[in-house]
Structure formats: structure tokens, C-alpha cells
N, CA, C and O of each residue as an XYZ file, in Angstrom:
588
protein
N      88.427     45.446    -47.257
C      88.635     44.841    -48.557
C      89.688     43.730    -48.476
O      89.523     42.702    -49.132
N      91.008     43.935    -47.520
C      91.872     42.729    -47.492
C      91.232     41.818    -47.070
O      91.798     40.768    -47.374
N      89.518     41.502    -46.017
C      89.855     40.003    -45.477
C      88.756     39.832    -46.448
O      88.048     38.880    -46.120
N      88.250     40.590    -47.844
C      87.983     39.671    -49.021
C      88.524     38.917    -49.599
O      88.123     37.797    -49.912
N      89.456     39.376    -49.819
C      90.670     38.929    -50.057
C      91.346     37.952    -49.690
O      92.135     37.494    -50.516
N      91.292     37.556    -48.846
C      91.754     36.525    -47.923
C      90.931     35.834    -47.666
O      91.321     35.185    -46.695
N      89.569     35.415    -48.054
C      88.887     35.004    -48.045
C      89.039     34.401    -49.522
O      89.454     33.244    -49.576
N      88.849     34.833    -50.316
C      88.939     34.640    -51.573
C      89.820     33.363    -51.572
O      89.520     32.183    -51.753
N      91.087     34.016    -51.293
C      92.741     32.858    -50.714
C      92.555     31.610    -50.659
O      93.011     30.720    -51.377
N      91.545     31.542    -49.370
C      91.322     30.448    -48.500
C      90.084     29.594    -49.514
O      89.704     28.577    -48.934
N      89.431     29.798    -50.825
C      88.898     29.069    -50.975
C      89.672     28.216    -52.356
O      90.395     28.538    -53.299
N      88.966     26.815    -51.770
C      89.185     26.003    -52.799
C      89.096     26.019    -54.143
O      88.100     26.562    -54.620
N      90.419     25.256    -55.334
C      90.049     25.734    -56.549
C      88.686     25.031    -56.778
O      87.899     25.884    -57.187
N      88.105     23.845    -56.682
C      87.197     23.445    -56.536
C      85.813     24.614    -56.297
O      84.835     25.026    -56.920
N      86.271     24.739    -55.400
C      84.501     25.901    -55.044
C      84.831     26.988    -55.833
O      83.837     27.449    -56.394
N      85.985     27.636    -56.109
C      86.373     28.950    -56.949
C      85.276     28.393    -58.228
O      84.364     29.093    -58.671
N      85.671     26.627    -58.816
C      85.316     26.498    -60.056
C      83.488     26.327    -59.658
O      82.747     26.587    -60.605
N      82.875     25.953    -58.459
C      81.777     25.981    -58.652
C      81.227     27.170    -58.437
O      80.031     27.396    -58.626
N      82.179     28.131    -57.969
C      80.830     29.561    -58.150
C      80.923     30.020    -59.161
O      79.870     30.348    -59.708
N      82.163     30.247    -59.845
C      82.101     30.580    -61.199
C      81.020     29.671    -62.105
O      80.242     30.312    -62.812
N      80.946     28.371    -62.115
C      80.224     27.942    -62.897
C      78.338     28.384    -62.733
O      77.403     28.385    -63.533
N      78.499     28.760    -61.074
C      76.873     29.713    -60.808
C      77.077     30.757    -61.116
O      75.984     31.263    -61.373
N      77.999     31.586    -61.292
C      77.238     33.038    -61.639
C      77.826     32.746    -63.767
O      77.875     33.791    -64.416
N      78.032     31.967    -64.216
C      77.908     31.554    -65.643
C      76.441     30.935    -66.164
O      75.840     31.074    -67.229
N      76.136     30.204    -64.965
C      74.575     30.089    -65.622
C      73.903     31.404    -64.969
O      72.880     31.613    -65.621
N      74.018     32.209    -64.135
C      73.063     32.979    -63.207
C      73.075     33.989    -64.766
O      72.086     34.152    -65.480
N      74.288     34.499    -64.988
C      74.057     35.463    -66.284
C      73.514     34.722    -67.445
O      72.633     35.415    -67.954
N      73.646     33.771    -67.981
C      72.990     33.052    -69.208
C      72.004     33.155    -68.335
O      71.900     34.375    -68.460
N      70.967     32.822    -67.339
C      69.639     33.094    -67.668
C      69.231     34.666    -67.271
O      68.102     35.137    -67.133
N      70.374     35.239    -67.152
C      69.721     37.147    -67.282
C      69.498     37.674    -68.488
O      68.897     38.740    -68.619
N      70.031     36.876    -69.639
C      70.065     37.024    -71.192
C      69.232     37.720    -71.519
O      69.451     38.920    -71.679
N      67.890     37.109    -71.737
C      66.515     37.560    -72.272
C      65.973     39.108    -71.780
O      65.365     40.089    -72.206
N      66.699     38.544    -70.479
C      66.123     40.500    -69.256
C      66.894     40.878    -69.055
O      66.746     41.498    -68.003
N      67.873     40.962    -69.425
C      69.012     42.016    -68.705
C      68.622     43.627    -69.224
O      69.159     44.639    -68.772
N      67.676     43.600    -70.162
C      67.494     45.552    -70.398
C      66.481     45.600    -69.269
O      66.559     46.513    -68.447
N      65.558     44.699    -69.179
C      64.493     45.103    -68.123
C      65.445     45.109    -66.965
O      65.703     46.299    -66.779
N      66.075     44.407    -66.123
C      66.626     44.316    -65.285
C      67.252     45.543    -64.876
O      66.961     46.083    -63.809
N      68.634     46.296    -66.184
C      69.068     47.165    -66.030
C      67.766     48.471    -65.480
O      67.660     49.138    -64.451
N      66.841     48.368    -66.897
C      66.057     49.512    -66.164
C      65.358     49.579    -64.783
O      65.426     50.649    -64.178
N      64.665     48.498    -64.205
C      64.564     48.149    -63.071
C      65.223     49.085    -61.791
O      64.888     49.794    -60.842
N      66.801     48.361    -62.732
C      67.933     49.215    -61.264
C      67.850     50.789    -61.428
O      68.144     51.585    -60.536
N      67.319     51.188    -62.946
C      67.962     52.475    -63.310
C      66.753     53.397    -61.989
O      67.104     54.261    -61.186
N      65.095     52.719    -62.214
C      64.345     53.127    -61.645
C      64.477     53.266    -59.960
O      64.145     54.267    -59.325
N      64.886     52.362    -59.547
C      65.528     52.430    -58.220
C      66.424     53.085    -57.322
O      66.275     53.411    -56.144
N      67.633     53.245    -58.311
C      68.731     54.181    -58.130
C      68.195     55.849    -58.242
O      68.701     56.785    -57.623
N      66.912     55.944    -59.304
C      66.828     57.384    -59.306
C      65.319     57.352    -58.095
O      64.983     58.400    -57.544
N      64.781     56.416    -57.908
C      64.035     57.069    -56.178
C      65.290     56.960    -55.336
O      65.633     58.082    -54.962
N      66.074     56.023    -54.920
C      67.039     56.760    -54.109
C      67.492     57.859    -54.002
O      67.552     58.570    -52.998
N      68.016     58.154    -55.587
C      68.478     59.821    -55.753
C      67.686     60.726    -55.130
O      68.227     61.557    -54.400
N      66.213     60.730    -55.311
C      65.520     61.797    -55.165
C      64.960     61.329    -53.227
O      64.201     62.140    -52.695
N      65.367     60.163    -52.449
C      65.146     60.457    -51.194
C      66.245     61.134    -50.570
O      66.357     61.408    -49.375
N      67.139     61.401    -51.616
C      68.978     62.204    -50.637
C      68.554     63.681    -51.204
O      68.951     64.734    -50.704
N      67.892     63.606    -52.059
C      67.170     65.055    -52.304
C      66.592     65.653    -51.730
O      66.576     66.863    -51.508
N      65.896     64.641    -51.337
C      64.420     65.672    -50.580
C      65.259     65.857    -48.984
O      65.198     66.933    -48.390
N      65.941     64.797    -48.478
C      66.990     65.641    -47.190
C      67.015     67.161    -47.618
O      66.400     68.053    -47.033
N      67.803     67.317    -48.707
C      68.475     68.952    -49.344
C      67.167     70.055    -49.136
O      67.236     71.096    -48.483
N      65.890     69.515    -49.911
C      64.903     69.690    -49.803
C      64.174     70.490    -48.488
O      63.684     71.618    -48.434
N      64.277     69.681    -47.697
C      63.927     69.788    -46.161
C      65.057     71.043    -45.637
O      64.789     72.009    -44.923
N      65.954     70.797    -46.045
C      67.360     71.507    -44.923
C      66.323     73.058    -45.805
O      65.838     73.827    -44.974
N      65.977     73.519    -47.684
C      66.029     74.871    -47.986
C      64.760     75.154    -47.236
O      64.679     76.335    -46.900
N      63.417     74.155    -46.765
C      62.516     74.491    -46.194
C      62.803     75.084    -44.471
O      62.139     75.989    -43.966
N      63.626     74.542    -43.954
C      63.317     75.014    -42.526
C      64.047     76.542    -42.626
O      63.597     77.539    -42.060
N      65.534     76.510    -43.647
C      66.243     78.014    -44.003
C      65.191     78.976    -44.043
O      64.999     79.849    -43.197
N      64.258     78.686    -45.472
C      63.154     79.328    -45.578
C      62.131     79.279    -44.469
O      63.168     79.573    -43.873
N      61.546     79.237    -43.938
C      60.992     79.566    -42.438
C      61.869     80.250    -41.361
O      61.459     81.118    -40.590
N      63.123     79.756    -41.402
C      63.811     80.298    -40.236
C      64.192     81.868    -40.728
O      64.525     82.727    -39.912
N      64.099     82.109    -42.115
C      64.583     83.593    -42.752
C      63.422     84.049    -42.728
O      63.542     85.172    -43.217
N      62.166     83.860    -42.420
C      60.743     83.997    -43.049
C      61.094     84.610    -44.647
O      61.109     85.837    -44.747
N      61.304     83.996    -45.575
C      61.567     83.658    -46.600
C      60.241     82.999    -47.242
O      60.038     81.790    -47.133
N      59.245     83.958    -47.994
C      57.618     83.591    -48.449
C      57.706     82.444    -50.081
O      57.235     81.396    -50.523
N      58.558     83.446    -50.420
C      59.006     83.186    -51.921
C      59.620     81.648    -52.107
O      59.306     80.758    -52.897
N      61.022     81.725    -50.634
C      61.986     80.387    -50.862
C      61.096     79.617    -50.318
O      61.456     78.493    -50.669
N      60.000     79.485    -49.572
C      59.233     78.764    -48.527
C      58.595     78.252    -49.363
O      58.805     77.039    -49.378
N      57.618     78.705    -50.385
C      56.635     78.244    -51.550
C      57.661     77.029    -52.215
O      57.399     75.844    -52.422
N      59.237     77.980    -52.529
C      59.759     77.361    -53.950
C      60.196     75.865    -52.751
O      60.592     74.842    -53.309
N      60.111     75.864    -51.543
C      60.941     74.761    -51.074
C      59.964     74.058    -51.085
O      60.138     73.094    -51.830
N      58.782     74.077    -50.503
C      57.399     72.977    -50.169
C      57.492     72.497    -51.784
O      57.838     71.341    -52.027
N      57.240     73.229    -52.639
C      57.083     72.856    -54.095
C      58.033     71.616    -54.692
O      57.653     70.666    -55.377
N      59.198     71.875    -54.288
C      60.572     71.143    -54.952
C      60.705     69.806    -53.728
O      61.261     68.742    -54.003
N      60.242     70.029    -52.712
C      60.370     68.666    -51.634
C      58.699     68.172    -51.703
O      58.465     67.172    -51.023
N      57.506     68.770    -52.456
C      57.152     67.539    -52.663
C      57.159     66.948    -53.792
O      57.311     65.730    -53.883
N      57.001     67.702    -54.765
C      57.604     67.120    -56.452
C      59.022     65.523    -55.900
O      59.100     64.436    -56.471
N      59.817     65.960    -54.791
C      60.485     65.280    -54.746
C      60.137     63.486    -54.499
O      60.376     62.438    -55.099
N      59.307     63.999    -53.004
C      57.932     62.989    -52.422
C      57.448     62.580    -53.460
O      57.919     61.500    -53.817
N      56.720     62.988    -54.077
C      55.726     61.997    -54.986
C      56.362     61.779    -56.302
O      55.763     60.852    -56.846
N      57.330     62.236    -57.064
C      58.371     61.350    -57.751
C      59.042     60.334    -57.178
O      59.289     59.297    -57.793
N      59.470     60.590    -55.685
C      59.973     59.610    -55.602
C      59.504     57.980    -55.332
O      59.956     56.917    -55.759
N      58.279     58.345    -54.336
C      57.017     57.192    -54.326
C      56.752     56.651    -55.430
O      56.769     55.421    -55.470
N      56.455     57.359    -56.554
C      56.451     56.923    -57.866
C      56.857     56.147    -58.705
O      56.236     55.348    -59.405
N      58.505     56.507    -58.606
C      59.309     55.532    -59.052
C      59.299     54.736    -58.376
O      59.205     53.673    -58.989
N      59.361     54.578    -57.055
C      59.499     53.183    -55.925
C      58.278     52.421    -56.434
O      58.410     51.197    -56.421
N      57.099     52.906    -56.887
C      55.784     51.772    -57.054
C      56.196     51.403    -58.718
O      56.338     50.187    -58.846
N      56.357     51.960    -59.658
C      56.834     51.606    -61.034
C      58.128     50.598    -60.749
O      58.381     49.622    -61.456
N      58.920     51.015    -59.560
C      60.202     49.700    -60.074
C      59.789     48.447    -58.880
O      60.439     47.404    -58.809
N      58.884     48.679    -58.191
C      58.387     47.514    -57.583
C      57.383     46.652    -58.230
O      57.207     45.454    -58.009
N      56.649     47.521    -59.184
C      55.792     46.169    -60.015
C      56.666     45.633    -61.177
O      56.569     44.454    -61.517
N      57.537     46.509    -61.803
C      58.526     45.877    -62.826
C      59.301     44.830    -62.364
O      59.444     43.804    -63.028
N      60.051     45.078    -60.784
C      60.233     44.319    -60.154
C      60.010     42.733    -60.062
O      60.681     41.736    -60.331
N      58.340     43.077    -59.392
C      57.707     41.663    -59.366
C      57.226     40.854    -60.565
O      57.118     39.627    -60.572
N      56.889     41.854    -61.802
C      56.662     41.227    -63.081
C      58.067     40.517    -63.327
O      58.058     39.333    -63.665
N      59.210     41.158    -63.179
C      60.440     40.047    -63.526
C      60.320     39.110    -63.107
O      59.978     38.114    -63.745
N      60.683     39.158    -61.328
C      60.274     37.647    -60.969
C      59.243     36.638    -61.034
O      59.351     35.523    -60.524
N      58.468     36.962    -61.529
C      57.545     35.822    -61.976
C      57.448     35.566    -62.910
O      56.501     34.886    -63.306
N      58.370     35.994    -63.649
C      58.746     35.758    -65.694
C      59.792     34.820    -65.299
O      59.696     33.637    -65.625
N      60.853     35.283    -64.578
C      62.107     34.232    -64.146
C      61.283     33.129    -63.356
O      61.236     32.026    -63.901
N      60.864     33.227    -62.583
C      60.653     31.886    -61.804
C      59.177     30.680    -62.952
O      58.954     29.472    -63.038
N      58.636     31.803    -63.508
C      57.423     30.963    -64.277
C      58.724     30.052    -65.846
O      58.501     29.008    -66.459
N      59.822     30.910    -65.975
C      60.573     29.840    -66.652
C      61.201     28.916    -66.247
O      61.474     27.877    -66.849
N      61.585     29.346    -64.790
C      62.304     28.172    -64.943
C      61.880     27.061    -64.170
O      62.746     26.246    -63.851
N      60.654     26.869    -63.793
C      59.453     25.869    -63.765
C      59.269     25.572    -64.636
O      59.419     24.352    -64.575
N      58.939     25.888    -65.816
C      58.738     25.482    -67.430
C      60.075     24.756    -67.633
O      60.053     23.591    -68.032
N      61.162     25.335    -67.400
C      62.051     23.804    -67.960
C      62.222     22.987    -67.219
O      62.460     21.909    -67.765
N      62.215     22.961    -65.738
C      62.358     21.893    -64.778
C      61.229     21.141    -65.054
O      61.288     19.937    -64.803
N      60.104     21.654    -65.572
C      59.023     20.359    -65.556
C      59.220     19.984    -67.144
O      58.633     18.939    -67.423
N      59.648     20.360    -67.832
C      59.915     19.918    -69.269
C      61.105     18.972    -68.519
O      61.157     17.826    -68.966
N      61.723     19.179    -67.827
C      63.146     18.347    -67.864
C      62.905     16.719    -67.066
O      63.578     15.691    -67.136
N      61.326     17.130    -66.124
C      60.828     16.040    -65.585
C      59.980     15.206    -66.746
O      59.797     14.007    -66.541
N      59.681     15.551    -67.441
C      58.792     15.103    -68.663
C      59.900     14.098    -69.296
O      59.677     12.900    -69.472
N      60.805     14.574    -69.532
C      61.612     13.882    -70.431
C      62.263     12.864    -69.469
O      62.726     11.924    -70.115
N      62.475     12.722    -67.966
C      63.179     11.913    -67.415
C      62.882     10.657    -67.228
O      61.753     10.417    -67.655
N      63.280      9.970    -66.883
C      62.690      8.494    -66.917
C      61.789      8.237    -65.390
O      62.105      8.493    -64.228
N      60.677      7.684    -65.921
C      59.808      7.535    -64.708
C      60.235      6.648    -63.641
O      59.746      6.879    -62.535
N      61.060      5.668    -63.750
C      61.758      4.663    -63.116
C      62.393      5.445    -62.022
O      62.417      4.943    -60.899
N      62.912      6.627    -62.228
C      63.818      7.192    -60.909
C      62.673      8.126    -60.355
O      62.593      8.323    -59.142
N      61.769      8.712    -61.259
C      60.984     10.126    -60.510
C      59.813      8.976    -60.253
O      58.818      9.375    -60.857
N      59.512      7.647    -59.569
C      58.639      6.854    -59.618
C      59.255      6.461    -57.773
O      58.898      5.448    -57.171
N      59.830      7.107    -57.417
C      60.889      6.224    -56.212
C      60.281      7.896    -55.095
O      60.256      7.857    -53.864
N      59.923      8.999    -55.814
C      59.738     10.241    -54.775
C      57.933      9.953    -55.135
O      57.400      9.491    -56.144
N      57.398     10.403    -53.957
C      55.873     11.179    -53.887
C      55.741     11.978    -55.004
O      56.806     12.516    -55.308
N      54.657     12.289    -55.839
C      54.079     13.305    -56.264
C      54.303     14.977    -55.925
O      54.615     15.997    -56.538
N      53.850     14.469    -54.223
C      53.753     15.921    -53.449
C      54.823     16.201    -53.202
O      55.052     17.371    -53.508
N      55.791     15.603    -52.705
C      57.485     15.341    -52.628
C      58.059     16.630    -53.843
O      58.403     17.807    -53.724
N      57.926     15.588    -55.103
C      58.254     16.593    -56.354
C      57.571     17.728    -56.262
O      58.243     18.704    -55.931
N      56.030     17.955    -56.524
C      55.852     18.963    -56.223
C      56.268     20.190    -55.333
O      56.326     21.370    -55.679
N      56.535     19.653    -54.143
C      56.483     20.832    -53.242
C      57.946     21.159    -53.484
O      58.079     22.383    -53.507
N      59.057     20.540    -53.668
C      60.085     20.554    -54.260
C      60.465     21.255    -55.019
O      61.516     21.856    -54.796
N      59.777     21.441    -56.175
C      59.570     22.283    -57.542
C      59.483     23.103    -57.001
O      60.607     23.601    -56.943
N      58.260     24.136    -56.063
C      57.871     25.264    -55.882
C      58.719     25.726    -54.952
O      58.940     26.911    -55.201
N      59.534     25.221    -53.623
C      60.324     25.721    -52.994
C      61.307     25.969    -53.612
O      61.700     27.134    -53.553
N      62.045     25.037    -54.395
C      63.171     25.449    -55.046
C      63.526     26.703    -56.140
O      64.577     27.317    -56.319
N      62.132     26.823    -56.827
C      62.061     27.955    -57.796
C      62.150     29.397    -57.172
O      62.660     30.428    -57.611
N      61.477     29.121    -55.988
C      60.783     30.317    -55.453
C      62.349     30.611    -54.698
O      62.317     31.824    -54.491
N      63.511     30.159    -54.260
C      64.697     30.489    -53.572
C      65.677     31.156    -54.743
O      66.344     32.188    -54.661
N      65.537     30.172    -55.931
C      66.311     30.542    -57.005
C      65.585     32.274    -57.622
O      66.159     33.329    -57.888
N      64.340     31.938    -57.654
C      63.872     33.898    -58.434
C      63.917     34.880    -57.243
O      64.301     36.049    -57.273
N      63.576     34.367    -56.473
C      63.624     35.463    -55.154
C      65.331     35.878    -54.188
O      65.660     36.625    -53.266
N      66.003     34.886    -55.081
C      67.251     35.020    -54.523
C      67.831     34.610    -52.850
O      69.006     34.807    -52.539
């Protein structure tokens, strides 16, 4: 944690003021999604939960076999795979919520970059290629939603 710290130190007020000014727009455009977002993480965090589970899971199954234990053996297969396929579960629910975000974020903010090209004066966007801008547009969006 100190050579964050010291890192931190060593940077310029200058760059201090330009990352702050990125993560000030990065949250103004989380505005609209930040509940999806939150839930997103909430979905994620609880398949994690349940893959440190099913470890626990595993450890009462081999007990149960190693005790020949019929009863704990049933109740363990039962509770480690409930664990398995909840947890797959949630991993496929927060991976399409997932990808539905990012293509809500990145399909906006193509919508204002090309609104913002609309409005610019053709005199300067008349000096790049077509394909130039284009391919431009799509690389750049796709770094900014995909992070």
C-alpha cells in the first residue's frame, strides 16, 4: 500500500487533475446504469460466493465417504450440486446482463460521437477519410465500453 502511495506522490498536479477529470466523466456516464451495474456486481459476487462454497461442499462430501456416512453423502452431493448449478447460473445471468450493458454503453456513446460529428464543421472532418473516421469511431468506442 506505501508504494501506492508514493506513487500517488510522484504524480503531477496536472495528471492528478486529468484523472480526476476521467473518472468525473467515467461516473456521469454510469448515471443512467449504475442500479444495473450494481446488480450486475451483486450477481457476480454471489457466483463467487457459491464457488468458495462448493470447496466446503466437496471437503463434507469426501468426510461423508471417508465415514461411509449414507445420509451426509446424499445431503453433501445434494448441497454441492445445488451449489454447481446455482452457481453456473448466476455466472450465465450476470454475463448476459453483462454484455447487454456494454452494448447500451458503447451503442451511446456512438450516438453522441456521431451526433457530435453531425454538428461539426465539415471543413475539418473533410481533411480525414471516411474509413479513417469510421474505423476510428468503432475502435475507440469499443476500448472505452470494454474498458
Amino acid at each position: 500500500m506505501a508504494k501506492v502511495w508514493t506513487g500517488i506522490r510522484k504524480l503531477t498536479t496536472e495528471k492528478k487533475t486529468e484523472i480526476l477529470d476521467e473518472w468525473r466523466w467515467l461516473l456521469g456516464r454510469m448515471k443512467p446504469i449504475r442500479g444495473k451495474l450494481a446488480g450486475v456486481t451483486a450477481l457476480g459476487m454471489a457466483a463467487a460466493a457459491m464457488s468458495v462454497l462448493s470447496s466446503v461442499a466437496s471437503r463434507d462430501l469426501i468426510d461423508a465417504l471417508v465415514s461411509r456416512n449414507a445420509n451426509g453423502l446424499w445431503a453433501a452431493l445434494i448441497f454441492l450440486g445445488s451449489l454447481t448449478l446455482g452457481g453456473t447460473g448466476l455466472k450465465l445471468i450476470s454475463s448476459r446482463l453483462n454484455a447487454k450493458l456494454q452494448v447500451r454503453v458503447q451503442n451511446s456513446l456512438r450516438m453522441e460521437l456521431f451526433g457530435k460529428m453531425l454538428r461539426a464543421s465539415w471543413q475539418e472532418l473533410d481533411q480525414h477519410s471516411s474509413g479513417d473516421l469510421l474505423s476510428r469511431l468503432n475502435s475507440d468506442m469499443g476500448v472505452v465500453a470494454n474498458g
